[in-house]
PDB file of C-alpha atoms in Angstrom:
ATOM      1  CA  UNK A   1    -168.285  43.065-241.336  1.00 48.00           C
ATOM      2  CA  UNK A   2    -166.381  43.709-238.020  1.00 48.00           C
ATOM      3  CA  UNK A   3    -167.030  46.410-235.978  1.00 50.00           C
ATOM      4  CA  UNK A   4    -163.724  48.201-236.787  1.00 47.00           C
ATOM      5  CA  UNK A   5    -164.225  47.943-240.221  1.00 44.00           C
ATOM      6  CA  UNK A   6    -167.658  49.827-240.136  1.00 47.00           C
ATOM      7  CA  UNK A   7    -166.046  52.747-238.385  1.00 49.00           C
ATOM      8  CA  UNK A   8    -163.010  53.204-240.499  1.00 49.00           C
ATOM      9  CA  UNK A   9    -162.016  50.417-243.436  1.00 48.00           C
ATOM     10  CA  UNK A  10    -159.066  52.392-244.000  1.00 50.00           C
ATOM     11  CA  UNK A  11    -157.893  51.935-240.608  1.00 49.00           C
ATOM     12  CA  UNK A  12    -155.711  48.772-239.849  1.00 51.00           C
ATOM     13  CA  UNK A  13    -156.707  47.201-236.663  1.00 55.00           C
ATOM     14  CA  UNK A  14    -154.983  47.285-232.876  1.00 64.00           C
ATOM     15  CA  UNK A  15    -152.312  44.946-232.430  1.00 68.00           C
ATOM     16  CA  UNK A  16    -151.904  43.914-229.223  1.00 71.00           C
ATOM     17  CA  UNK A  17    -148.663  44.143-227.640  1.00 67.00           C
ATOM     18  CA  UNK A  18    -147.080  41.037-226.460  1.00 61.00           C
ATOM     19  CA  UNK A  19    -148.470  39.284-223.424  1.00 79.00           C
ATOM     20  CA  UNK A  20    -151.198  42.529-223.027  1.00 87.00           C
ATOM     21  CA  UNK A  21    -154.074  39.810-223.261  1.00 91.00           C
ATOM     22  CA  UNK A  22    -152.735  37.881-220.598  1.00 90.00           C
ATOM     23  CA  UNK A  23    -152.629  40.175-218.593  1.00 88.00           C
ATOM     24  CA  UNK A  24    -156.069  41.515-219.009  1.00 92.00           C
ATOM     25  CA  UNK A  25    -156.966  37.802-218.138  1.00 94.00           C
ATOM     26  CA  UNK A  26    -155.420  37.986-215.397  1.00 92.00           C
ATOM     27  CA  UNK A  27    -156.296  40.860-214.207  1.00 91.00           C
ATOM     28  CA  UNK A  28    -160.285  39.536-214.647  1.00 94.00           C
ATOM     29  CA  UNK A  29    -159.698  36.408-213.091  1.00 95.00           C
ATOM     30  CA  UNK A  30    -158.448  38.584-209.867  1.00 93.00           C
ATOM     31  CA  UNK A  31    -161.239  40.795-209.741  1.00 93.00           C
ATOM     32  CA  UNK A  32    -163.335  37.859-209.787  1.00 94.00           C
ATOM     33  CA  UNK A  33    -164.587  36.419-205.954  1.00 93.00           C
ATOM     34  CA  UNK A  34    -164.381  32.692-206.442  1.00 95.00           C
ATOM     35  CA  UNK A  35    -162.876  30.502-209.553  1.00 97.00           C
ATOM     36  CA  UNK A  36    -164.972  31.544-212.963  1.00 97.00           C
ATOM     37  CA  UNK A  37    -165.355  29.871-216.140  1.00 96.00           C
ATOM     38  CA  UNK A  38    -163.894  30.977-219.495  1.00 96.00           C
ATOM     39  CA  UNK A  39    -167.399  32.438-220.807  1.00 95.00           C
ATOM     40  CA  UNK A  40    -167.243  34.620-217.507  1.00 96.00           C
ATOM     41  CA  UNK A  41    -163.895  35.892-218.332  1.00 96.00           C
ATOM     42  CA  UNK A  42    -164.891  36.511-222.386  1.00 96.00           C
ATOM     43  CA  UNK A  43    -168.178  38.629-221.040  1.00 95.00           C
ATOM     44  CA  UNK A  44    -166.210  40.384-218.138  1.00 95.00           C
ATOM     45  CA  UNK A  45    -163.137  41.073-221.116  1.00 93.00           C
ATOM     46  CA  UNK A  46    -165.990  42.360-223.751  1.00 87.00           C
ATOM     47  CA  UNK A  47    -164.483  43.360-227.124  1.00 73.00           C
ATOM     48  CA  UNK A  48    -165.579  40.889-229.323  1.00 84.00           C
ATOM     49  CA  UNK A  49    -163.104  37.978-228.089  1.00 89.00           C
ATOM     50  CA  UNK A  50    -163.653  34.464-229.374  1.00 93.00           C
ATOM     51  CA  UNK A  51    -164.177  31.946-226.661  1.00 94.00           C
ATOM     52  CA  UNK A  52    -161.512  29.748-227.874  1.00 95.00           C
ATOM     53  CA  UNK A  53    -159.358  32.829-227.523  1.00 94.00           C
ATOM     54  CA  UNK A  54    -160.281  33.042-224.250  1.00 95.00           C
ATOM     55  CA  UNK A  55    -159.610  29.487-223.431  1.00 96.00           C
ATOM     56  CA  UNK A  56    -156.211  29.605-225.071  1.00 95.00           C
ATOM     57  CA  UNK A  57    -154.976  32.195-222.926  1.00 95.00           C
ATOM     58  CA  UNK A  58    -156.217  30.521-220.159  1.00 96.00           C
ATOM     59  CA  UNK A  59    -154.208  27.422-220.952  1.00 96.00           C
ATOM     60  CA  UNK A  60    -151.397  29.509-221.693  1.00 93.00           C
ATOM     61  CA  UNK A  61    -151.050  30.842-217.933  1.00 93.00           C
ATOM     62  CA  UNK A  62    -151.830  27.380-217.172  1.00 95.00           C
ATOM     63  CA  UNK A  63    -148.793  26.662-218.488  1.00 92.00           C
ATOM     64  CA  UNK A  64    -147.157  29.470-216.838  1.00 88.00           C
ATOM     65  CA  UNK A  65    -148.409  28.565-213.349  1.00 88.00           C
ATOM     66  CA  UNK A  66    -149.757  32.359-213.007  1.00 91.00           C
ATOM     67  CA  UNK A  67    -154.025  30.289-213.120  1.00 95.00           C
ATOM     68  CA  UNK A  68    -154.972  26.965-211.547  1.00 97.00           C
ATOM     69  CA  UNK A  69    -158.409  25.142-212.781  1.00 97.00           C
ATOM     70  CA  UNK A  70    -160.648  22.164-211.686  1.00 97.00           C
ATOM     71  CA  UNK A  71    -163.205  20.934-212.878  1.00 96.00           C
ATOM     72  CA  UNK A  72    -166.625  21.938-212.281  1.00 95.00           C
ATOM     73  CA  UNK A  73    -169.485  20.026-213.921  1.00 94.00           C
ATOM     74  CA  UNK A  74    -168.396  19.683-217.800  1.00 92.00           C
ATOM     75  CA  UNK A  75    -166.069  22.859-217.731  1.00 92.00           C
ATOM     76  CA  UNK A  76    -163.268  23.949-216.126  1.00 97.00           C
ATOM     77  CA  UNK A  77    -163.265  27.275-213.306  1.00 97.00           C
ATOM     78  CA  UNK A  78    -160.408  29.158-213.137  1.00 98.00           C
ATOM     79  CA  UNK A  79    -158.590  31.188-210.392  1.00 96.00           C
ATOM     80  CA  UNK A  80    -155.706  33.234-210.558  1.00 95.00           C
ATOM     81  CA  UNK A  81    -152.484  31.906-208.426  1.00 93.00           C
ATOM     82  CA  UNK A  82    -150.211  35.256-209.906  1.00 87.00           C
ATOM     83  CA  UNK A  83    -150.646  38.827-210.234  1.00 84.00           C
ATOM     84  CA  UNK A  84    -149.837  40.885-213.160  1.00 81.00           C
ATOM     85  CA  UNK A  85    -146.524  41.511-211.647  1.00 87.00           C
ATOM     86  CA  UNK A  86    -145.433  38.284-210.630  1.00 85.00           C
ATOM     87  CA  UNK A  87    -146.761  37.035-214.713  1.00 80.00           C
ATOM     88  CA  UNK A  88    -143.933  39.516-215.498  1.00 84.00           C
ATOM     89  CA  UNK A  89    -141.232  38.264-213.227  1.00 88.00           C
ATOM     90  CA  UNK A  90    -142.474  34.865-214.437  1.00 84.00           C
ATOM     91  CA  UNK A  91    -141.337  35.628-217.963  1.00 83.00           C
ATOM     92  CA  UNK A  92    -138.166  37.948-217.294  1.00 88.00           C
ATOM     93  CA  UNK A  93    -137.072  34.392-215.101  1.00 88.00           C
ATOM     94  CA  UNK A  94    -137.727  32.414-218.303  1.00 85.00           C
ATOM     95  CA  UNK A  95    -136.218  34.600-220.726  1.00 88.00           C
ATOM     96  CA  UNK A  96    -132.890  34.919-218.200  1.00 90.00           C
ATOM     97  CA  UNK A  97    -132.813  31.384-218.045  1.00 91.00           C
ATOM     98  CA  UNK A  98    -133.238  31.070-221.612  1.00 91.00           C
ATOM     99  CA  UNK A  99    -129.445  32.481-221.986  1.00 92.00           C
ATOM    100  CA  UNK A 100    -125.804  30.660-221.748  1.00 94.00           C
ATOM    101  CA  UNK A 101    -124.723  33.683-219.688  1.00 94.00           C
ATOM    102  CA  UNK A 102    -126.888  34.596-217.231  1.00 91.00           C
ATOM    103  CA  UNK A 103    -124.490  37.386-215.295  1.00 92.00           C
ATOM    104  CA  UNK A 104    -123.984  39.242-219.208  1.00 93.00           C
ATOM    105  CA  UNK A 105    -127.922  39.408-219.434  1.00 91.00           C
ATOM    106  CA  UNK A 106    -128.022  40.754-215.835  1.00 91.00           C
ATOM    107  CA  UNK A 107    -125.473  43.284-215.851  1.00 92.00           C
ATOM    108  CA  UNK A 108    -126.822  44.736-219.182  1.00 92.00           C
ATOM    109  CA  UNK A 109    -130.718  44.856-217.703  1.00 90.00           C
ATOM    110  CA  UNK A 110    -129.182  46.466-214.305  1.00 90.00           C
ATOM    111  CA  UNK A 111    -126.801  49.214-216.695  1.00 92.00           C
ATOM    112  CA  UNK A 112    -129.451  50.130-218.538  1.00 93.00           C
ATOM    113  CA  UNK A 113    -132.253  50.710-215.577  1.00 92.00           C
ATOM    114  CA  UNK A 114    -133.228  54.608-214.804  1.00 94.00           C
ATOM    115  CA  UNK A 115    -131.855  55.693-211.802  1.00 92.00           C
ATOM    116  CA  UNK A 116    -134.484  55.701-209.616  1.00 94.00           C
ATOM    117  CA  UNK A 117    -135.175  51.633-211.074  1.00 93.00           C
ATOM    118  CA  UNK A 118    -132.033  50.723-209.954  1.00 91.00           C
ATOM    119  CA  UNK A 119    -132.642  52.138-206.431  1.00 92.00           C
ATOM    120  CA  UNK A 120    -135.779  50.636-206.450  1.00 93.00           C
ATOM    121  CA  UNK A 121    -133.990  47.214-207.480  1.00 92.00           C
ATOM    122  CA  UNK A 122    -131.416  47.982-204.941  1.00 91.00           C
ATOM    123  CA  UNK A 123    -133.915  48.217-201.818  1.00 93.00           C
ATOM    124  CA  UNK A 124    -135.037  45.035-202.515  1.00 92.00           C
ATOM    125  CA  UNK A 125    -131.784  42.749-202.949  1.00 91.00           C
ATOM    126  CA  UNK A 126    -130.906  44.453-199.584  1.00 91.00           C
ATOM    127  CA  UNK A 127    -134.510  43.334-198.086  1.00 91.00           C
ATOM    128  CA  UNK A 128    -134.018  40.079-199.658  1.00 88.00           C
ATOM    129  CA  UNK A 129    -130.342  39.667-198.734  1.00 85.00           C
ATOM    130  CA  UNK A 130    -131.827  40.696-195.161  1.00 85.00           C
ATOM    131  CA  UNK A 131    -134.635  38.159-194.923  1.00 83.00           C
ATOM    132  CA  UNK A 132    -132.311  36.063-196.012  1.00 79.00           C
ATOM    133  CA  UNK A 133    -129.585  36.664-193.109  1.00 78.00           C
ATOM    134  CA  UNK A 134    -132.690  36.279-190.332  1.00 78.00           C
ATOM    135  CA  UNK A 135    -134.146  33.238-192.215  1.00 78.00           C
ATOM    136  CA  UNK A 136    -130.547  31.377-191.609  1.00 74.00           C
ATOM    137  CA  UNK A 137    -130.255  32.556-188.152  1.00 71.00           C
ATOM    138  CA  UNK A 138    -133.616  31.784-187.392  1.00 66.00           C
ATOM    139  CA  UNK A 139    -134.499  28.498-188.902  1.00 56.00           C
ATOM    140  CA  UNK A 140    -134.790  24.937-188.130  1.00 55.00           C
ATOM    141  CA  UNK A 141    -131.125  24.591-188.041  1.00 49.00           C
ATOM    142  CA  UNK A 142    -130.853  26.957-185.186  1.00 43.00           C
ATOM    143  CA  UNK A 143    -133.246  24.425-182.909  1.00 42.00           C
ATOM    144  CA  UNK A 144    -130.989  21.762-184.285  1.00 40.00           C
ATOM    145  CA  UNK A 145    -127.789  23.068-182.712  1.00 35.00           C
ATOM    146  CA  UNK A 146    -129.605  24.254-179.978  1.00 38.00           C
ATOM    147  CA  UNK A 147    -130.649  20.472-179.213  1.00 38.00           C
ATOM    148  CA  UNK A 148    -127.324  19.739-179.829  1.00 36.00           C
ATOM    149  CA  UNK A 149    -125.844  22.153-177.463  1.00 36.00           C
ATOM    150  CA  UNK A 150    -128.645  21.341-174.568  1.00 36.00           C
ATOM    151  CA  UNK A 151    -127.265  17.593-174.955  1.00 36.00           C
ATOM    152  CA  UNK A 152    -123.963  17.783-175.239  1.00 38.00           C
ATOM    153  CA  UNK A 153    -123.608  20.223-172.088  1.00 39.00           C
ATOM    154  CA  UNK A 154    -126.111  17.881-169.974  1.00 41.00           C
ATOM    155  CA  UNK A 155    -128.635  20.849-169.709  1.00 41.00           C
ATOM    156  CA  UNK A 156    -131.487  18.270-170.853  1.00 42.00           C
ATOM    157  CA  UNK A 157    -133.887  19.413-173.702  1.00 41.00           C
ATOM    158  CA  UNK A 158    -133.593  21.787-176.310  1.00 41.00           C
ATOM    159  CA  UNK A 159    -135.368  24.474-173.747  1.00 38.00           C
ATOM    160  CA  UNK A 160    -132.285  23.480-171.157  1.00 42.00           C
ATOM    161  CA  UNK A 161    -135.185  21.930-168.781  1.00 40.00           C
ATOM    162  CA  UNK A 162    -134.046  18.391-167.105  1.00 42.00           C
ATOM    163  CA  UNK A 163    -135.953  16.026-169.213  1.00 43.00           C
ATOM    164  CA  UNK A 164    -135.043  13.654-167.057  1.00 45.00           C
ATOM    165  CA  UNK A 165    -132.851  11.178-169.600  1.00 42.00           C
ATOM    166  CA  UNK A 166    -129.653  11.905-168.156  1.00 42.00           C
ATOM    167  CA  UNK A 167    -127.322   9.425-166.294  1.00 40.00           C
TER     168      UNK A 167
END
């Protein structure tokens, strides 16, 4: 007889919500200091789970790229590649792209935030949209024209030095 069912047989059991055990992998997997094996993760996640529970969660984020495994010896070790947060983000993405009309699904999550959500989702489009602005005006394709300029000006190189290739 389960544990559960000693205390109270009247009492149906816990549910867990949806996607709470993968997160509580996850979250053991990140406390953890170097990859860990499945029976680590079981011990470290107590409560009775089955090993094969275990595993199939870990295959699961597997799936989900939030845990990356090798193999060590005749096992597998396992090591986080996501936090809890970006497992999330991971499934609101698949669930968004899951639907015909993406800008419907957004506006209805974004009208139905609490204010200080949106604000918080605000902030961070505008950091976003700002890395964004720097990353064009700062990347390779900058040095490109650059070179281009510095060439077609007969200043040399791309750091307007002679490089000594001119006519």
């Amino acid at each position: 007889m389960a544990q559960r069912d000693r205390e109270d047989p009247h009492r149906p059991s816990r549910r867990r919500g949806q996607g709470e055990l993968e997160s509580q992998v996850l979250g053991a997997l990140r406390e953890a200091q170097d990859p860990v094996t499945a029976a680590w993760v079981q011990e470290r996640l107590g409560g009775g789970l089955a090993y094969t529970t275990v595993v199939t969660i870990l295959t699961r984020l597997l799936a989900k790229d939030a845990v990356a495994r090798e193999r060590r010896g005749r096992s597998f070790v396992w090591r986080p590649t996501a936090d809890v947060a970006g497992l999330a983000a991971l499934k609101m993405r698949r669930l968004l792209d899951g639907e015909s009309d993406r800008e419907a699904v957004l506006a209805s999550f974004v009208t139905a935030l609490p204010p200080d959500d949106e604000q918080v989702l605000r902030a961070l489009l505008e950091t976003a949209h700002a890395t964004d602005r720097a990353d064009a005006t700062d990347g390779p394709d900058v040095v490109g024209r650059a070179d281009v300029v510095g060439e077609a000006d007969g200043a040399g190189g791309a750091d307007g030095v002679p490089d000594g290739t001119e006519d």
